[in-house]
Coordinates of C-alpha atoms in Angstrom, one line a residue:
E295 CA 58.9 244.1 22.9
I296 CA 58.4 240.4 23.5
I297 CA 59.3 239.7 19.9
M298 CA 62.5 241.7 20.2
K299 CA 63.5 239.9 23.4
N300 CA 62.9 236.5 21.8
L301 CA 64.9 237.7 18.7
F302 CA 67.8 238.8 20.9
R303 CA 67.8 235.5 22.8
Y304 CA 67.7 233.5 19.5
T305 CA 70.5 235.6 18.0
T306 CA 72.7 235.3 21.2
L307 CA 72.1 231.5 21.3
T308 CA 73.0 231.1 17.6
V309 CA 76.2 233.1 18.0
F310 CA 77.2 231.1 21.0
T311 CA 76.4 227.8 19.2
L312 CA 78.6 228.9 16.2
Y313 CA 81.3 229.9 18.6
V314 CA 81.3 226.5 20.3
I315 CA 81.3 224.7 17.0
C316 CA 84.2 226.7 15.7
C317 CA 86.2 226.1 18.9
S318 CA 85.5 222.4 18.7
V319 CA 86.8 222.2 15.1
I320 CA 89.9 224.2 16.0
Y321 CA 90.6 221.9 19.0
A322 CA 89.8 218.6 17.2
G323 CA 91.2 219.4 13.8
K324 CA 89.7 218.1 10.5
I325 CA 90.1 215.3 8.0
L326 CA 92.7 216.5 5.5
K327 CA 92.6 215.9 1.8
Y328 CA 94.9 213.1 0.7
D329 CA 96.0 210.7 -2.0
I330 CA 96.7 207.1 -1.2
K331 CA 98.7 204.5 -3.1
K332 CA 98.3 200.9 -1.9
P333 CA 100.8 198.1 -2.6
A334 CA 100.0 195.2 -5.0
S335 CA 100.0 192.8 -2.1
Q336 CA 96.9 193.3 0.1
S337 CA 98.6 191.4 2.9
N338 CA 101.0 194.3 3.6
K339 CA 99.2 196.7 5.9
S340 CA 102.2 198.9 6.8
V341 CA 101.8 202.6 5.8
L342 CA 103.8 205.8 5.3
F343 CA 102.0 209.1 5.8
F344 CA 104.0 211.8 4.0
M345 CA 103.7 215.6 4.2
H346 CA 104.8 218.0 1.5
G347 CA 106.7 221.2 2.1
Y348 CA 105.7 224.9 2.3
G349 CA 103.8 225.8 -0.9
G350 CA 103.3 222.2 -2.0
S351 CA 100.3 220.0 -2.4
K352 CA 99.3 216.3 -2.7
K353 CA 99.0 216.9 -6.5
S354 CA 102.7 217.6 -6.7
Y355 CA 103.4 214.0 -5.6
R356 CA 101.0 212.1 -7.9
K357 CA 103.7 211.5 -10.6
I358 CA 106.4 210.4 -8.2
V359 CA 104.6 208.6 -5.4
H360 CA 105.5 205.3 -7.0
E361 CA 109.1 206.0 -6.2
F362 CA 108.5 205.2 -2.6
G363 CA 108.1 201.6 -3.8
D364 CA 105.4 199.0 -3.6
D365 CA 106.1 197.5 -0.2
F366 CA 103.6 199.5 1.8
S367 CA 100.8 202.0 1.5
V368 CA 101.8 205.6 0.9
V369 CA 99.5 208.4 1.9
I370 CA 100.3 212.0 0.8
L371 CA 98.6 214.4 3.2
Q372 CA 97.7 217.9 2.0
A373 CA 98.2 220.9 4.4
P374 CA 95.0 222.6 5.5
Y375 CA 96.0 226.2 4.7
K376 CA 95.6 227.5 1.2
M377 CA 98.2 230.2 0.3
G378 CA 95.8 232.7 -1.4
F379 CA 92.2 232.5 -2.5
F380 CA 93.0 231.2 -6.0
S381 CA 96.2 229.5 -5.0
K382 CA 97.0 225.8 -5.6
K383 CA 99.7 225.9 -3.0
F384 CA 99.3 224.9 0.7
S385 CA 101.1 225.3 4.0
W386 CA 101.0 223.7 7.4
Y387 CA 101.4 227.1 9.1
D388 CA 102.6 230.6 8.5
W389 CA 106.0 231.7 9.6
K390 CA 108.3 234.7 9.4
I391 CA 111.8 235.8 10.5
V392 CA 111.9 238.6 13.1
D393 CA 115.4 239.9 14.2
G394 CA 117.0 236.8 12.9
D395 CA 114.7 234.4 14.8
T396 CA 112.0 232.2 13.2
T397 CA 108.5 232.8 14.6
S398 CA 105.7 230.4 13.7
N399 CA 101.9 230.6 14.0
Q400 CA 101.4 228.1 16.9
E401 CA 97.6 228.0 16.5
Q402 CA 97.9 226.9 12.9
I403 CA 100.6 224.4 13.9
N404 CA 98.4 222.9 16.6
F405 CA 95.4 222.8 14.3
S406 CA 97.5 221.0 11.6
S407 CA 98.8 218.5 14.2
K408 CA 95.3 217.7 15.4
S409 CA 94.2 217.3 11.8
V410 CA 97.1 215.0 10.9
I411 CA 96.4 212.6 13.8
K412 CA 92.7 212.7 13.1
T413 CA 93.3 211.9 9.4
I414 CA 95.7 209.1 10.2
N415 CA 93.2 207.4 12.5
Y416 CA 90.5 207.9 9.9
I417 CA 92.5 206.3 7.1
L418 CA 93.8 203.5 9.3
K419 CA 90.2 202.5 10.0
K420 CA 88.8 203.1 6.6
E421 CA 91.6 201.2 4.7
N422 CA 92.1 198.5 7.3
L423 CA 95.8 199.3 7.8
D424 CA 98.1 198.2 10.5
N425 CA 98.1 200.7 13.4
K426 CA 101.3 199.2 14.8
N427 CA 103.3 199.9 11.7
V428 CA 102.6 203.5 11.0
F429 CA 105.4 205.7 9.7
I430 CA 105.2 209.5 9.2
G431 CA 107.5 211.7 7.3
G432 CA 107.9 215.0 5.5
Q433 CA 109.9 217.3 3.4
S434 CA 111.0 220.8 4.6
Q435 CA 108.0 222.3 6.5
G436 CA 106.3 218.9 6.2
A437 CA 109.5 217.4 7.9
I438 CA 109.1 219.9 10.8
M439 CA 105.5 218.7 11.2
A440 CA 106.7 215.1 11.1
C441 CA 109.2 216.0 13.9
K442 CA 106.4 217.5 16.0
M443 CA 104.1 214.5 15.5
A444 CA 106.9 212.1 16.4
S445 CA 107.7 214.0 19.6
E446 CA 104.1 214.3 20.7
Y447 CA 102.6 210.9 19.5
P448 CA 105.5 208.5 19.7
E449 CA 103.4 205.6 20.9
S450 CA 101.3 205.9 17.8
L451 CA 104.2 205.5 15.4
R452 CA 106.7 202.9 14.3
G453 CA 109.1 205.4 12.8
F454 CA 109.5 208.9 11.4
I455 CA 111.4 210.5 8.5
I456 CA 112.8 214.0 8.4
H457 CA 113.9 215.1 4.9
N458 CA 115.6 218.5 5.0
G459 CA 113.8 219.8 8.1
R460 CA 114.5 221.0 11.7
L461 CA 113.0 220.8 15.1
P462 CA 109.7 222.8 15.6
V463 CA 110.1 226.2 17.3
V464 CA 108.1 224.8 20.2
F465 CA 109.4 221.4 21.1
S466 CA 107.4 219.7 23.9
P467 CA 108.0 215.9 23.7
A468 CA 105.8 213.4 25.5
D469 CA 107.1 211.4 28.5
S470 CA 110.4 209.7 27.6
D471 CA 109.1 206.2 28.4
K472 CA 106.8 206.4 25.3
F473 CA 109.7 206.5 22.8
S474 CA 111.2 203.0 23.4
K475 CA 109.7 201.5 20.1
L476 CA 110.2 204.6 17.9
N477 CA 112.8 204.7 15.1
G478 CA 113.9 207.8 13.2
L479 CA 115.6 208.7 10.0
V480 CA 117.1 212.1 9.2
I481 CA 118.1 213.0 5.7
N482 CA 119.9 216.3 5.3
G483 CA 121.2 217.4 1.9
K484 CA 124.9 218.2 1.9
Y485 CA 124.2 221.3 -0.2
D486 CA 121.0 222.4 1.4
K487 CA 121.2 226.1 2.1
K488 CA 117.8 226.4 3.8
M489 CA 118.1 223.6 6.4
L490 CA 121.7 223.5 7.6
P491 CA 123.5 220.4 8.9
K492 CA 123.3 221.8 12.5
Y493 CA 119.5 221.4 12.3
A494 CA 119.8 217.7 11.5
K495 CA 122.3 217.1 14.3
S496 CA 119.9 218.9 16.7
I497 CA 117.1 216.5 15.7
V498 CA 119.3 213.4 16.2
N499 CA 120.6 214.6 19.6
K500 CA 117.1 215.5 20.9
F501 CA 115.5 212.2 20.0
Q502 CA 118.5 210.0 21.0
K503 CA 118.2 211.5 24.5
L504 CA 114.6 210.4 24.5
G505 CA 115.7 206.8 23.7
V506 CA 114.9 206.8 20.0
E507 CA 117.0 204.6 17.6
M508 CA 118.2 207.2 15.1
D509 CA 119.8 207.0 11.6
S510 CA 121.2 210.0 9.9
I511 CA 122.6 210.5 6.4
S512 CA 123.9 213.5 4.4
P513 CA 123.6 212.8 0.7
E514 CA 125.0 215.1 -2.0
I515 CA 121.7 216.9 -2.7
G516 CA 120.3 220.3 -2.1
H517 CA 117.0 221.2 -0.5
G518 CA 114.9 219.2 -3.0
M519 CA 113.8 215.6 -2.8
P520 CA 115.2 213.5 -5.7
P521 CA 114.2 209.9 -6.5
E522 CA 117.3 208.7 -4.5
S523 CA 115.8 210.1 -1.3
R524 CA 112.5 208.2 -1.8
N525 CA 114.5 205.0 -2.5
T526 CA 116.4 205.6 0.8
I527 CA 113.2 206.0 2.7
R528 CA 111.7 202.8 1.2
E529 CA 114.8 200.8 2.1
W530 CA 114.9 202.3 5.7
I531 CA 111.2 201.5 6.3
N532 CA 111.7 197.9 5.1
S533 CA 114.8 197.5 7.3
V534 CA 112.8 198.7 10.4
L535 CA 109.9 196.3 9.5
S536 CA 112.4 193.4 9.0
E537 CA 114.0 194.0 12.3
Q538 CA 110.6 193.9 14.0
S539 CA 109.8 190.5 12.5
K540 CA 112.9 188.9 13.8

């Protein structure tokens, strides 16, 4: 009887400990997998963290990451959720359309957000990068995540880039006095059938009301991200950095 009681106590304690650990991980996020390309000049410590779209991966950017230029470090972050056991595709969160409205898995979004900020802080320290010149961006679902990060952590960023994205379903920005040094770039393809022009306008309007300096362009592209877009992003980041140095 004594052995059974001790076994019960041990099992209960173990289950409780595992529960606490799991809750801690969910709340704090995790270090995401990533690829990093550093500039030739070690003196340039600015950095762009970029997030792929739904079903993408860091591997899909390996052959094109150089198109962001060589003026700053580029980190391609990989989403935490694998789309199938044997899949090589990843997502930042699950979503579906119900009665014409988009619903998103908020627990997954929150976990991804915590993981992104945790990974950014980890890389900034590990690679000795400039925490005052951090840019975040994304394509499609990655752009939605970038929009969320910019709205909730504006004081940690110099700028954000939205490429064919929209506002997150739950938009809860930080206090407006934290947005004074933030810059934003919205790129919305003229022929994009997934992310319509109204989504880009909504992003610009929301952030302008928060006091963010916003730029918006509508190139003649679809939902994809051609080399011209990466060149636009490079030029915009350099323009923000040059304005800061004046």
